Coordinates of C-alpha atoms and ligand atoms in Angstrom, one line a residue:
X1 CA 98.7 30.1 -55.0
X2 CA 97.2 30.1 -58.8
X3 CA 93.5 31.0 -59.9
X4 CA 93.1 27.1 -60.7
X5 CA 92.9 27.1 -56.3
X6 CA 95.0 26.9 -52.8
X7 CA 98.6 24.5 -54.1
X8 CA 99.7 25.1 -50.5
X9 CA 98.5 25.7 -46.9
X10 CA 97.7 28.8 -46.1
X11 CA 99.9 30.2 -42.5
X12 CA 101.9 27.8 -40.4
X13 CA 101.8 24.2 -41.0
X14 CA 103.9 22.6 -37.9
X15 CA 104.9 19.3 -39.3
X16 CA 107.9 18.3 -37.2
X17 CA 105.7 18.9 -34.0
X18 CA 103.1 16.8 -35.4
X19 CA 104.7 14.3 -36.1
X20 CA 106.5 14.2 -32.7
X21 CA 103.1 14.1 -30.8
X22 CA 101.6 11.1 -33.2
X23 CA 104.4 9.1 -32.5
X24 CA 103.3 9.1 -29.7
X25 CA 99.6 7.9 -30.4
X26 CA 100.2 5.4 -33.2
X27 CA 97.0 4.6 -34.7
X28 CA 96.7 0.6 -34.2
X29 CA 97.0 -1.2 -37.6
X30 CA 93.9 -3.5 -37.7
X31 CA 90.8 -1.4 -36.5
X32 CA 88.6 0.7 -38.5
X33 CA 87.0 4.1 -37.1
X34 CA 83.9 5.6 -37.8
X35 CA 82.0 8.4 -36.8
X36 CA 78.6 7.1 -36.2
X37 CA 75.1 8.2 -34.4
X38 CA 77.4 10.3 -32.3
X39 CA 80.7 10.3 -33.1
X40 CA 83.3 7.6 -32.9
X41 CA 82.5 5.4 -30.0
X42 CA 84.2 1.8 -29.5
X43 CA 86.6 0.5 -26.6
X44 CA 88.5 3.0 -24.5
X45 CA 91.4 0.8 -25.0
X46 CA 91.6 1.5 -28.7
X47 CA 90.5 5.4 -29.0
X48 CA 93.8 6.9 -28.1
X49 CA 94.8 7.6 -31.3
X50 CA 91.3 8.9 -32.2
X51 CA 91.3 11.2 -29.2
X52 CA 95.1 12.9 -30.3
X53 CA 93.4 13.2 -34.1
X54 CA 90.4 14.5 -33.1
X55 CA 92.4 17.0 -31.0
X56 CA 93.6 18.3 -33.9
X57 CA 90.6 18.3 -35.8
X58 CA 88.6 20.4 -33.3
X59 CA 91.9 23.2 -33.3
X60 CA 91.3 23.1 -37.3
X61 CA 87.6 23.3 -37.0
X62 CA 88.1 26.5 -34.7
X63 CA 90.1 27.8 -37.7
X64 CA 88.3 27.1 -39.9
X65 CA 85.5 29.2 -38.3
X66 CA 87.6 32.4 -37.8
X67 CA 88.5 31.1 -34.1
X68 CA 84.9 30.4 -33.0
X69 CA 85.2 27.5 -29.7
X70 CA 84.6 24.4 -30.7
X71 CA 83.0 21.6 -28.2
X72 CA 84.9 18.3 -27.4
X73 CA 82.8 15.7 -25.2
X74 CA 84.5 12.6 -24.5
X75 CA 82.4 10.0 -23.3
X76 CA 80.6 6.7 -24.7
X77 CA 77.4 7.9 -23.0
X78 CA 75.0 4.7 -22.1
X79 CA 77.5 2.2 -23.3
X80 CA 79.0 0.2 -21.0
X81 CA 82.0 1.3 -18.8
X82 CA 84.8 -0.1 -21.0
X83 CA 83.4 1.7 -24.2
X84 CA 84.9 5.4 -24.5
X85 CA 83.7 8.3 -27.5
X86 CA 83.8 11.5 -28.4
X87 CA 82.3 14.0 -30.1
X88 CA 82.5 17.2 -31.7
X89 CA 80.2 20.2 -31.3
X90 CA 80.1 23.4 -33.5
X91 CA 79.9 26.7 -32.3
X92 CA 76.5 27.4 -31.3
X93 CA 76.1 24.3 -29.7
X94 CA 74.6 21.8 -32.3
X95 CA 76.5 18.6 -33.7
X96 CA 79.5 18.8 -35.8
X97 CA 78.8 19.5 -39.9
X98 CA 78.2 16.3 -41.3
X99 CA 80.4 16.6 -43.9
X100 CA 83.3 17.6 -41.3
X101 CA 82.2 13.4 -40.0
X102 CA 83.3 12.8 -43.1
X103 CA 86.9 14.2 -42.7
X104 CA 87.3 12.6 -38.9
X105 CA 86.5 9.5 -39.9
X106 CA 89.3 10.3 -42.8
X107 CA 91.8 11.5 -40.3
X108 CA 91.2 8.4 -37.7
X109 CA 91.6 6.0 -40.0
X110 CA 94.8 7.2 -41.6
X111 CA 98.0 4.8 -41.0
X112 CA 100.6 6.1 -39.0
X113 CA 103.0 7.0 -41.8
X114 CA 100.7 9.0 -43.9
X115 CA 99.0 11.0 -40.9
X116 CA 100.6 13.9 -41.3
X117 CA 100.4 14.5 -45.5
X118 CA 96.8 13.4 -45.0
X119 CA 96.3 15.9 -42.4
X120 CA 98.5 18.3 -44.9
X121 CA 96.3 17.3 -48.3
X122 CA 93.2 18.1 -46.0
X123 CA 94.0 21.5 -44.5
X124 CA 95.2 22.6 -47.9
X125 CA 91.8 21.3 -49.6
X126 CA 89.5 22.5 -46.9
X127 CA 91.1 25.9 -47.3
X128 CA 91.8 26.1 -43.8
X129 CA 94.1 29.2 -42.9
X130 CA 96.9 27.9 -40.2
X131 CA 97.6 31.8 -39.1
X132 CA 93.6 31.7 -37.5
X133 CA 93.3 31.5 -33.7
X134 CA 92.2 28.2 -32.6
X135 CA 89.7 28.0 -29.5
X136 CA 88.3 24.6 -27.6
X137 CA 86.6 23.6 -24.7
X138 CA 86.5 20.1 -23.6
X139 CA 85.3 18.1 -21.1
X140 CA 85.0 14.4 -20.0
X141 CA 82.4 11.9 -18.0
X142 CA 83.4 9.8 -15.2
X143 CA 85.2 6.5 -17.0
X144 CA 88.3 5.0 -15.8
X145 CA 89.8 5.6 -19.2
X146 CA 88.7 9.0 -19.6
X147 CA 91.9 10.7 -17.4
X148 CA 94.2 9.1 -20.5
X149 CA 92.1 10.3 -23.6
X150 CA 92.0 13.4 -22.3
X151 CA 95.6 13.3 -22.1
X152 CA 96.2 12.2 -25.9
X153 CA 93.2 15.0 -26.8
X154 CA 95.2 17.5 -25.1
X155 CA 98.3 16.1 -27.3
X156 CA 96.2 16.9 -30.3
X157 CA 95.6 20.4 -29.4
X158 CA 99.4 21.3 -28.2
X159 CA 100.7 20.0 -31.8
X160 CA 98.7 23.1 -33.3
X161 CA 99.3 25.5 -30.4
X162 CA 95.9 25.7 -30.1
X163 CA 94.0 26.8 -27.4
X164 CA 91.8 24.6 -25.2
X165 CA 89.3 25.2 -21.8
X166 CA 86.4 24.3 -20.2
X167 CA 83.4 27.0 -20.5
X168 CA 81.6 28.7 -23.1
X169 CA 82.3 31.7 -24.6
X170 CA 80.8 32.0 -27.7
X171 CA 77.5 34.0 -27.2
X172 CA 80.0 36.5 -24.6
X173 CA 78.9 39.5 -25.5
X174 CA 76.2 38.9 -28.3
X175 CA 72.4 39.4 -27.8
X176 CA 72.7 35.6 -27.4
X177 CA 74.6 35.4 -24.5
X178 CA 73.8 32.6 -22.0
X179 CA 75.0 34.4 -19.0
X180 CA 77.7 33.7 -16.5
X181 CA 80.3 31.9 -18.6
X182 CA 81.2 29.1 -15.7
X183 CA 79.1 25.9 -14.6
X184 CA 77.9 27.8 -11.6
X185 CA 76.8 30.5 -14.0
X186 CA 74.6 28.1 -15.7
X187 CA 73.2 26.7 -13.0
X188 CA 72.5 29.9 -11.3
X189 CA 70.6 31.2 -14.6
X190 CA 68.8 27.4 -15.3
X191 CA 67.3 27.8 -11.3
X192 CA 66.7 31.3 -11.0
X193 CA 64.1 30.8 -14.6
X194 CA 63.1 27.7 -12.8
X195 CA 62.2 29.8 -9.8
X196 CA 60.3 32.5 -11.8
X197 CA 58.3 29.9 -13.6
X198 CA 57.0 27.8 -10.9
X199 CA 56.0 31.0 -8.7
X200 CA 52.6 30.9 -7.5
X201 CA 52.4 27.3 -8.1
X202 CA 51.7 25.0 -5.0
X203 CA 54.8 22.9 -3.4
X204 CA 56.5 20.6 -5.7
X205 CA 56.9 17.3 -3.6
X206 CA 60.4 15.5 -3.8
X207 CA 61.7 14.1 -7.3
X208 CA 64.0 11.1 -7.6
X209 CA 66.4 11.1 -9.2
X210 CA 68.5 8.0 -10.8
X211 CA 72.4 9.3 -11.9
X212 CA 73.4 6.4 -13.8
X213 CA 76.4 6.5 -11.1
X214 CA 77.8 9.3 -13.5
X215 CA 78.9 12.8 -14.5
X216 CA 75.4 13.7 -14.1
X217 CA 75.7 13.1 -10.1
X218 CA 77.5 15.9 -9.7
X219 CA 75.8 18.6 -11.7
X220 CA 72.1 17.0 -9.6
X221 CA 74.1 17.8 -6.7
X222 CA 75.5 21.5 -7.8
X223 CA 72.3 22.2 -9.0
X224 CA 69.9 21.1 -5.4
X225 CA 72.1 23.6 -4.0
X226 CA 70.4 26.2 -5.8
X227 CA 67.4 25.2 -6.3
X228 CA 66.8 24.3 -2.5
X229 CA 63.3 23.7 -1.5
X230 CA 61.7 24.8 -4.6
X231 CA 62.4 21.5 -6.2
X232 CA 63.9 19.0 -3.7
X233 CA 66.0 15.6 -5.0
X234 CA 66.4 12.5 -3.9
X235 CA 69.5 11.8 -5.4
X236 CA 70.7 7.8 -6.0
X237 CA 73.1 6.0 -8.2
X238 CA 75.9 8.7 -7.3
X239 CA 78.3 6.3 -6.9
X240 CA 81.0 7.7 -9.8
X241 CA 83.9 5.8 -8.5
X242 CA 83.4 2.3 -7.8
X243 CA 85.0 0.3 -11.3
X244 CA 81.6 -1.1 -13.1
X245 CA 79.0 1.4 -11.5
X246 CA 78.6 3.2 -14.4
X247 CA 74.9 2.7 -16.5
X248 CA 75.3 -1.0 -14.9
X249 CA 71.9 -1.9 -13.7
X250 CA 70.5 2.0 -14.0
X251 CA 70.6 4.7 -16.1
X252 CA 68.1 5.8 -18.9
X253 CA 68.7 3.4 -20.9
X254 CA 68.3 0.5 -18.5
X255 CA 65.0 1.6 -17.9
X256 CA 63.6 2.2 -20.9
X257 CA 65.1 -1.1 -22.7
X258 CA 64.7 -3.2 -19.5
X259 CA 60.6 -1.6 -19.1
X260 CA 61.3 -1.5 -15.3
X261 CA 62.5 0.8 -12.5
X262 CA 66.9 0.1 -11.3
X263 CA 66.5 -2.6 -8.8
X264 CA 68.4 0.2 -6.5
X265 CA 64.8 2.1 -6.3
X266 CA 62.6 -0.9 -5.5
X267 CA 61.3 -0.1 -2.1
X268 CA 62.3 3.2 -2.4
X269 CA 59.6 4.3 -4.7
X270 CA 56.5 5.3 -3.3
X271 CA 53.4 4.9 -5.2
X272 CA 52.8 7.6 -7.4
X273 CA 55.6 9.3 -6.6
X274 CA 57.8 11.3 -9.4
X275 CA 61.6 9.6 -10.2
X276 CA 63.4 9.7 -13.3
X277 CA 66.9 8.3 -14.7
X278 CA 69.6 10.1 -16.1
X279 CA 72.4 8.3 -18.3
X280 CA 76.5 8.1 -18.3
X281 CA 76.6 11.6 -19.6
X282 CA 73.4 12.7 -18.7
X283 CA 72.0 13.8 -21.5
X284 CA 69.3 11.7 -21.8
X285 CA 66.0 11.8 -19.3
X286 CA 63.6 8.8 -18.4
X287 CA 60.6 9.5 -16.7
X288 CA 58.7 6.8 -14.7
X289 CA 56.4 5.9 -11.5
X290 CA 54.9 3.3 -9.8
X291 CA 50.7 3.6 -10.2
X292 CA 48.2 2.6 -7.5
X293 CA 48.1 -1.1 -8.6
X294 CA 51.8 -1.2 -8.1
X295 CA 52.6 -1.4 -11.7
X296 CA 55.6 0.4 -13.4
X297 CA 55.0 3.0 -15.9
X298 CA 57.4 5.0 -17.8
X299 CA 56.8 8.0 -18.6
X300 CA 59.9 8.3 -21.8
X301 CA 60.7 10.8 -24.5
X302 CA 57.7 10.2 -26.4
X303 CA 55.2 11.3 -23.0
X304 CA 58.4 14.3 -22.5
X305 CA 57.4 15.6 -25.6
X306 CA 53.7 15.3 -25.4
X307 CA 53.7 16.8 -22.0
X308 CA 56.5 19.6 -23.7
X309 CA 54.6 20.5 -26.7
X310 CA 51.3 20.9 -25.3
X311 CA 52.0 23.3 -22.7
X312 CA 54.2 25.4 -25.3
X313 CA 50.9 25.4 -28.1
X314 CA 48.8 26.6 -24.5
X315 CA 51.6 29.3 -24.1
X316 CA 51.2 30.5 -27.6
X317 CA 47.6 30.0 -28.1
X318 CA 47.2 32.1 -25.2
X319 CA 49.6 35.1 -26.3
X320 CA 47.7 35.1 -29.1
X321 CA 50.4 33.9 -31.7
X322 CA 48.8 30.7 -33.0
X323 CA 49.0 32.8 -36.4
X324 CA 52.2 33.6 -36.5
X325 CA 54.2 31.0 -34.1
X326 CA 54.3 27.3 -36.0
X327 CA 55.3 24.3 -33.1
X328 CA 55.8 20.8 -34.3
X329 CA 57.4 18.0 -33.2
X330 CA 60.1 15.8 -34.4
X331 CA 60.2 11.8 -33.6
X332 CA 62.6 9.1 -34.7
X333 CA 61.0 5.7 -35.7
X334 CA 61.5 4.4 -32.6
X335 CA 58.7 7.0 -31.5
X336 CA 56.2 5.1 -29.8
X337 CA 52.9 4.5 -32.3
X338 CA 50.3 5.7 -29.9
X339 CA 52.4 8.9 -29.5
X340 CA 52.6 10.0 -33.0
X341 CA 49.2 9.5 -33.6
X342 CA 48.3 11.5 -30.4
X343 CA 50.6 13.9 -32.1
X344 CA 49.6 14.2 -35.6
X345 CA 46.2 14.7 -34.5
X346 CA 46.9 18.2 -32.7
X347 CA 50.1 19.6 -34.6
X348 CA 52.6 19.0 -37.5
X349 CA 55.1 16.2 -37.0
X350 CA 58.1 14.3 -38.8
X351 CA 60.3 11.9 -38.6
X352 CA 63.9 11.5 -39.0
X353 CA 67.0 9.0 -38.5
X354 CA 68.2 8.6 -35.1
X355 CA 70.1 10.8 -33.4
X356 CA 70.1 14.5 -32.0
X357 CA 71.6 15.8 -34.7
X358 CA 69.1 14.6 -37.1
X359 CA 66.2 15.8 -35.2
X360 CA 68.0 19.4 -34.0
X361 CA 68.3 20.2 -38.1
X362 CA 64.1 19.5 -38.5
X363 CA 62.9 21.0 -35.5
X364 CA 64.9 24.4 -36.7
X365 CA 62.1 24.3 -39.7
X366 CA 59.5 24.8 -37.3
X367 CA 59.0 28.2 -35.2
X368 CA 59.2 26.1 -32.0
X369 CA 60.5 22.7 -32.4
X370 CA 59.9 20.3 -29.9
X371 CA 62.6 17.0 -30.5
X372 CA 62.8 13.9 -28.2
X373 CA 63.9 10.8 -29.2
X374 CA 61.5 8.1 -27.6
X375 CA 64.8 6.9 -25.5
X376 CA 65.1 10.5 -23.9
X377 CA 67.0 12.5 -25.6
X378 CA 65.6 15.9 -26.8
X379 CA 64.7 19.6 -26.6
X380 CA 62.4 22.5 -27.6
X381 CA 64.2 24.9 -29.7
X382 CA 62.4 28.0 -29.1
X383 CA 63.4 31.2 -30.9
X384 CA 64.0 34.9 -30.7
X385 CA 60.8 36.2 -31.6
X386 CA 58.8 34.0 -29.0
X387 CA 60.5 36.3 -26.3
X388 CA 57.7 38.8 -26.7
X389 CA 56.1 36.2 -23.6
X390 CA 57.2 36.3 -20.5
X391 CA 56.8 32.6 -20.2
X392 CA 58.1 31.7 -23.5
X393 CA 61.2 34.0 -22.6
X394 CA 61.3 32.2 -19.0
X395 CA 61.4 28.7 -20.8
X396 CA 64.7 30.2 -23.5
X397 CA 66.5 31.1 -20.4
X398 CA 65.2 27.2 -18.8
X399 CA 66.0 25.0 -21.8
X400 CA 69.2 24.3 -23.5
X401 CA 68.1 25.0 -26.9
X402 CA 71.4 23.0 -28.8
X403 CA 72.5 19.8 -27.3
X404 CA 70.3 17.8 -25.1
X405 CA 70.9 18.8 -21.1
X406 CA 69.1 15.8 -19.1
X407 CA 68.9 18.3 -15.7
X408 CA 67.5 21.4 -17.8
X409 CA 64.8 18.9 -19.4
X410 CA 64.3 17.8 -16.3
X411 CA 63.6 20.9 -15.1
X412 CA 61.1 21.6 -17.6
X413 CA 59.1 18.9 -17.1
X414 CA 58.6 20.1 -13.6
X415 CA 57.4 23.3 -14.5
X416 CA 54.9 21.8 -17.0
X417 CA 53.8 19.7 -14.2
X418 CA 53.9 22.5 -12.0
X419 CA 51.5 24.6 -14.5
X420 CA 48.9 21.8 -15.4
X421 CA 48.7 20.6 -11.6
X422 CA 49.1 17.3 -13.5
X423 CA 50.4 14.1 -11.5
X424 CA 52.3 11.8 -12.9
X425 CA 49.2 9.2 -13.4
X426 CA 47.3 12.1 -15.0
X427 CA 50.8 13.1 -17.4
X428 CA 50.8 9.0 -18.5
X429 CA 47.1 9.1 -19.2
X430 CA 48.0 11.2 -22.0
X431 CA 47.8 8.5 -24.1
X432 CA 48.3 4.4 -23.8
X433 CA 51.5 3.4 -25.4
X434 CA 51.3 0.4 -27.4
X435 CA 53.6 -2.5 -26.0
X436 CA 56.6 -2.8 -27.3
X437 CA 60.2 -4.5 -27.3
X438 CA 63.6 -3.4 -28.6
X439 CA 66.2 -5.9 -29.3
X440 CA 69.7 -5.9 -30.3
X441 CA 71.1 -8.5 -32.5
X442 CA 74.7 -9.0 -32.5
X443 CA 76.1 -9.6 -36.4
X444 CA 79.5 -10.2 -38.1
X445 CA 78.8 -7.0 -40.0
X446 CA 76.2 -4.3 -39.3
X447 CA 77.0 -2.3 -42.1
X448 CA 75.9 -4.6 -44.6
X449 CA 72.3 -3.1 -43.1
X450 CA 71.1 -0.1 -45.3
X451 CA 67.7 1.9 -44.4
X452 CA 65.6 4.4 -46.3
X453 CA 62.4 6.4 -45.0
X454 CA 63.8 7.5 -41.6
X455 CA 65.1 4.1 -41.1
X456 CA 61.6 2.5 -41.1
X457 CA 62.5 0.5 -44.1
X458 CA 65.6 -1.4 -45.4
X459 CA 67.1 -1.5 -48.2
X460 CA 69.9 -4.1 -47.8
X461 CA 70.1 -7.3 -47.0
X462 CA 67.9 -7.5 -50.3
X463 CA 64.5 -9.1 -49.6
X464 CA 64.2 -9.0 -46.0
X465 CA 61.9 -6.1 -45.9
X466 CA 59.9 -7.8 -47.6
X467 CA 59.8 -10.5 -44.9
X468 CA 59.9 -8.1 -42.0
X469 CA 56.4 -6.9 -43.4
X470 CA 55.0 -10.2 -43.8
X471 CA 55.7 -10.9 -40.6
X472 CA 54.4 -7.8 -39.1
X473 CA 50.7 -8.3 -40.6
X474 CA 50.2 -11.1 -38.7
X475 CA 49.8 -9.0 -35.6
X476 CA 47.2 -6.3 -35.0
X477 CA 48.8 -2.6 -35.0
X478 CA 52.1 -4.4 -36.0
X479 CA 54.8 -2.3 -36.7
X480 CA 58.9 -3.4 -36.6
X481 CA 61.7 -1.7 -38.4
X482 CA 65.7 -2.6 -38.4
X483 CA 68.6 -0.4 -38.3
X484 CA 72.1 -0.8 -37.7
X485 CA 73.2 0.9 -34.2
X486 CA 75.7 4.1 -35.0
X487 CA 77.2 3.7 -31.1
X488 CA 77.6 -0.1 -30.9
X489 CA 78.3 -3.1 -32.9
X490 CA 74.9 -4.5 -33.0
X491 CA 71.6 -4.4 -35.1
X492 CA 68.7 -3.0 -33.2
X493 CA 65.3 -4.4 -33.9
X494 CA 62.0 -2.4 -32.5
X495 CA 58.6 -4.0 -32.8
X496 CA 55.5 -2.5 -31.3
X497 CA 51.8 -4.5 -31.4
X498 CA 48.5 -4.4 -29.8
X499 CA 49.1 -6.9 -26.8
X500 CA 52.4 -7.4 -24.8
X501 CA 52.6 -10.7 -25.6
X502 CA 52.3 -9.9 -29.5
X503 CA 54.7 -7.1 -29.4
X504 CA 57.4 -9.4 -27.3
X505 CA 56.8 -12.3 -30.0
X506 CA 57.3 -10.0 -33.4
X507 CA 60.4 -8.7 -31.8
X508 CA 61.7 -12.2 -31.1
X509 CA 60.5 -12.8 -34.3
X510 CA 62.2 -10.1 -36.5
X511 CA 65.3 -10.9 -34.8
X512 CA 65.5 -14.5 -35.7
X513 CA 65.2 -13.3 -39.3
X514 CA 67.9 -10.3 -38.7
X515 CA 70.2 -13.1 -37.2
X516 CA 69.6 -15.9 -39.5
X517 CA 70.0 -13.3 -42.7
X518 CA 73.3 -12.2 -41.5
X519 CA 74.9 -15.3 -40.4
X520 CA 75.8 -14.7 -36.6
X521 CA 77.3 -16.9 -34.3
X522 CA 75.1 -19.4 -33.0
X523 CA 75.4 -18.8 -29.3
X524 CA 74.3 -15.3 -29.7
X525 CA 71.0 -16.1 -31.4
X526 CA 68.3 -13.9 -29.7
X527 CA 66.7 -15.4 -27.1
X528 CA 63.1 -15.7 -26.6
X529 CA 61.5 -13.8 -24.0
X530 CA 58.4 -14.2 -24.2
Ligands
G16_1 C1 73.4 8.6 -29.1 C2 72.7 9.7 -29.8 C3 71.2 9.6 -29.8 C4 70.8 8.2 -30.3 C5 71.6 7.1 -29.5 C6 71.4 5.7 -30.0 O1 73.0 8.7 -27.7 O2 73.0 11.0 -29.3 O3 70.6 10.5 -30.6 O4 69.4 7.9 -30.1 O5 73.0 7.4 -29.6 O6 71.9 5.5 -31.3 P1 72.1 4.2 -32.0 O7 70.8 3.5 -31.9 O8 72.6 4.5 -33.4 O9 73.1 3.3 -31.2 P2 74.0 8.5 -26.5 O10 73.1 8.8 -25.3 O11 74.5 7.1 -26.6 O12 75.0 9.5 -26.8

């Protein structure tokens, strides 16, 4: 070591052993990682590699932090059931650092015969010291190729001796401690606040629930258990081994991009009644119903947080904290337009880049920040001081405050219900959403696709804002914006207008410009579907 900095790695540096284990995951020469909306996400056929280096990166991460547990989820979420991911979680729950998405993507990408000086060069500059315990806990969703990455993940970990399991320990002992550290724990502590809440409150009919045929069927079914007749499911889409079940024709995502119910629930739906969709790894939540005329109305993350926020501003207004306690809410661009101006009109709200980890960060400026991303994905984050309420300290002990939970928003929703004696006609009447459409384009190359302002604008391809915008005047409460997808190899295009029709034709629209600008292949053109 010299003043000028750390020449050497600190503690053990096991390079024979590494080596060993990457040999066995050779990184395939001719694709290109990156760790995008929500970390690296592409074919499970090619992530094996990515799964033995990320192993390794979550055991130096742990170090790093003095042997805090670091989270590994592997899972491509609402992608498709060939697609496989994973991400990385930091200690208390939120995303990984974002410059630490810098070094994965690094570390993925390096060729086989450099791995292990790149991995040296990077513990040694990151100051990382070897002789730290390493702690992680990992888990998986229900995809066939899931068994095997786990596998090469688990690789990762043995090639630093580092620890790995599969509950949460961090908060053990601190005044933030979660409870029982096992599933069961959770579940028993997420329904016994449920309970409490909802006391007092008349019957809550049956909700329906749509698992996306994944890892979420089995927590809805752990959890009816102890929630029993206080809030009875009907659960559907459980199906989590049948090859090609998985977010195929249900699902959040289905539902919200598709604007109707899975075909599974047609006929099963009962007018009026309550259902909602979960997605591959359940951490996204879809409301929706089916109204007296027989139409279908969602009820998505933009009407979650409406409902969400205003019964927490109620909660505080009544403790008499409206002083002291500052809520907002935090939207994405994709935010419906009726929504945020619902919104704006009753409390402070911004607007971000897509994806949780983006949002989390903002709504931590407010006191209470409510966060949902229009496609489901969201949470208050309520904090310390609001315990003086009994609700407010009833809802901490409800709500997963870090990363999104589908079942505990879920559950929240229900009590909000429960508390305004709202139906699900009188929660939609909230506001009208404005119609709108959301398109993906498939390009040769999304990245050439740069944004600025939250993604509402871009910057790259030069000159197509500029004809995005001409476009968009033409139609009455126009609005479309462009971005290139961080979880799959396609340009999304949202448009929202003041008639269906309108709102289905700018979409179309922007598209054909996206398309035509970037050169795609001619049989992929967006179609029209209007
Ligand atoms: C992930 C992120 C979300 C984001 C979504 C879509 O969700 O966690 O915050 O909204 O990707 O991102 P993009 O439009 O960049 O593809 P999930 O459910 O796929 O993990």
């Amino acid at each position: 070591m010299s003043s000028a900095g750390v020449l050497e790695v600190r503690g053990p540096f096991p390079s024979e052993e590494i080596q060993a284990y990457s040999d066995l995951h050779p990184k395939p020469r001719n694709v290109v990682y990156s760790y995008g909306t929500a970390g690296f996400r592409t074919l499970g056929s090619v992530l094996d590699s990515v799964l033995f280096r990320v192993g390794i990166l979550a055991a130096l991460r742990s170090k790093k932090l003095d042997g805090k547990t670091i989270g590994v989820m592997i899972t491509a979420s609402h992608n498709p059931e060939e697609d496989n991911g994973v991400k990385l979680v930091d200690p208390r729950g939120e995303m990984l650092e974002a410059a630490w998405e810098h070094h994965a993507t690094l570390l993925a990408n390096s060729p086989n015969e450099e791995f292990v000086s790149t991995l040296y060069d990077f513990i040694r500059d990151t100051r990382i010291d070897m002789s730290k315990p390493s702690r992680v806990v990992y888990a998986r969703d229900t995809r066939p190729s899931g068994e095997s990455l786990v596998k090469a993940f688990e690789d990762g970990l043995k090639s630093l001796g580092a620890e790995g399991r599969d509950a949460a320990i961090n908060t053990k002992g601190t005044k933030e401690e979660y409870g029982e550290d096992s599933e069961d724990g959770y579940y028993q502590k997420m329904s016994e606040a449920f309970r409490k809440l909802v006391s007092g409150r008349p019957r809550i009919p049956p909700l329906v629930i749509d698992c996306a045929n994944g890892v979420g069927a089995h927590a809805a079914q752990k959890l009816a258990q102890y929630l029993g007749e206080t809030l009875p499911f009907v659960l559907h889409n459980t199906d989590t081994v049948t090859p090609g079940g998985l977010n195929h024709e249900c699902g959040a995502d289905y539902v919200k991009t598709s604007q109707r119910p899975p075909p599974s629930l047609i006929g099963v739906l009962q007018k009026g009644q309550r259902a909602c969709s979960l997605d591959g790894d359940a951490d996204r939540l879809m409301y929706y119903f089916i109204d007296e005329r027989n139409y279908f109305l969602m009820l998505d993350g933009d009407k979650i947080a409406t409902l969400v926020a205003s019964f927490i501003v109620d909660l505080v207004r009544l403790a008499g904290l409206s002083d002291s306690v500052r809520v907002g809410v935090v939207q994405t661009a994709y935010a419906n337009g009726a929504s945020t101006k619902y919104l704006s009109d009753r409390l402070p709200v911004k607007c971000t880049p897509t994806g949780v980890k983006h949002l989390h960060h903002a709504a931590e400026q407010f006191n209470i920040g409510v966060y949902f991303e229009a496609n489901g994905h969201g949470t208050p984050s309520t904090p310390a001081q609001s315990t003086a309420l009994k609700h407010l300290r009833n809802l901490t002990e409800l709500v997963n405050q870090t990363v999104g939970d589908a079942l505990s928003d879920m559950l929240l929703v229900e009590v909000v219900l429960a508390h305004k004696a709202y139906s699900a006609a009188e929660w939609n009447s909230l506001y009208t959403d404005l119609p709108n459409r959301l398109v993906k384009v498939h390009v040769p190359n999304r990245h050439a696709f740069k944004t600025e302002d939250a993604e509402r604008r871009l910057v790259t391809p030069q000159g197509l804002q500029a004809k995005i915008e001409e476009l968009v005047n033409r139609y009455e409460s126009g609005r479309s914006f462009v971005r290139p997808s961080g979880t799959e190899d396609v340009v999304r295009v949202y448009a929202e207008a003041g008639l269906r029709s309108q709102a289905d034709e700018l979409a179309y629209r922007v598209g054909g410009l996206v398309f035509d600008e970037a050169g795609g292949d001619p049989s992929r053109r967006p179609k029209e579907f209007y």
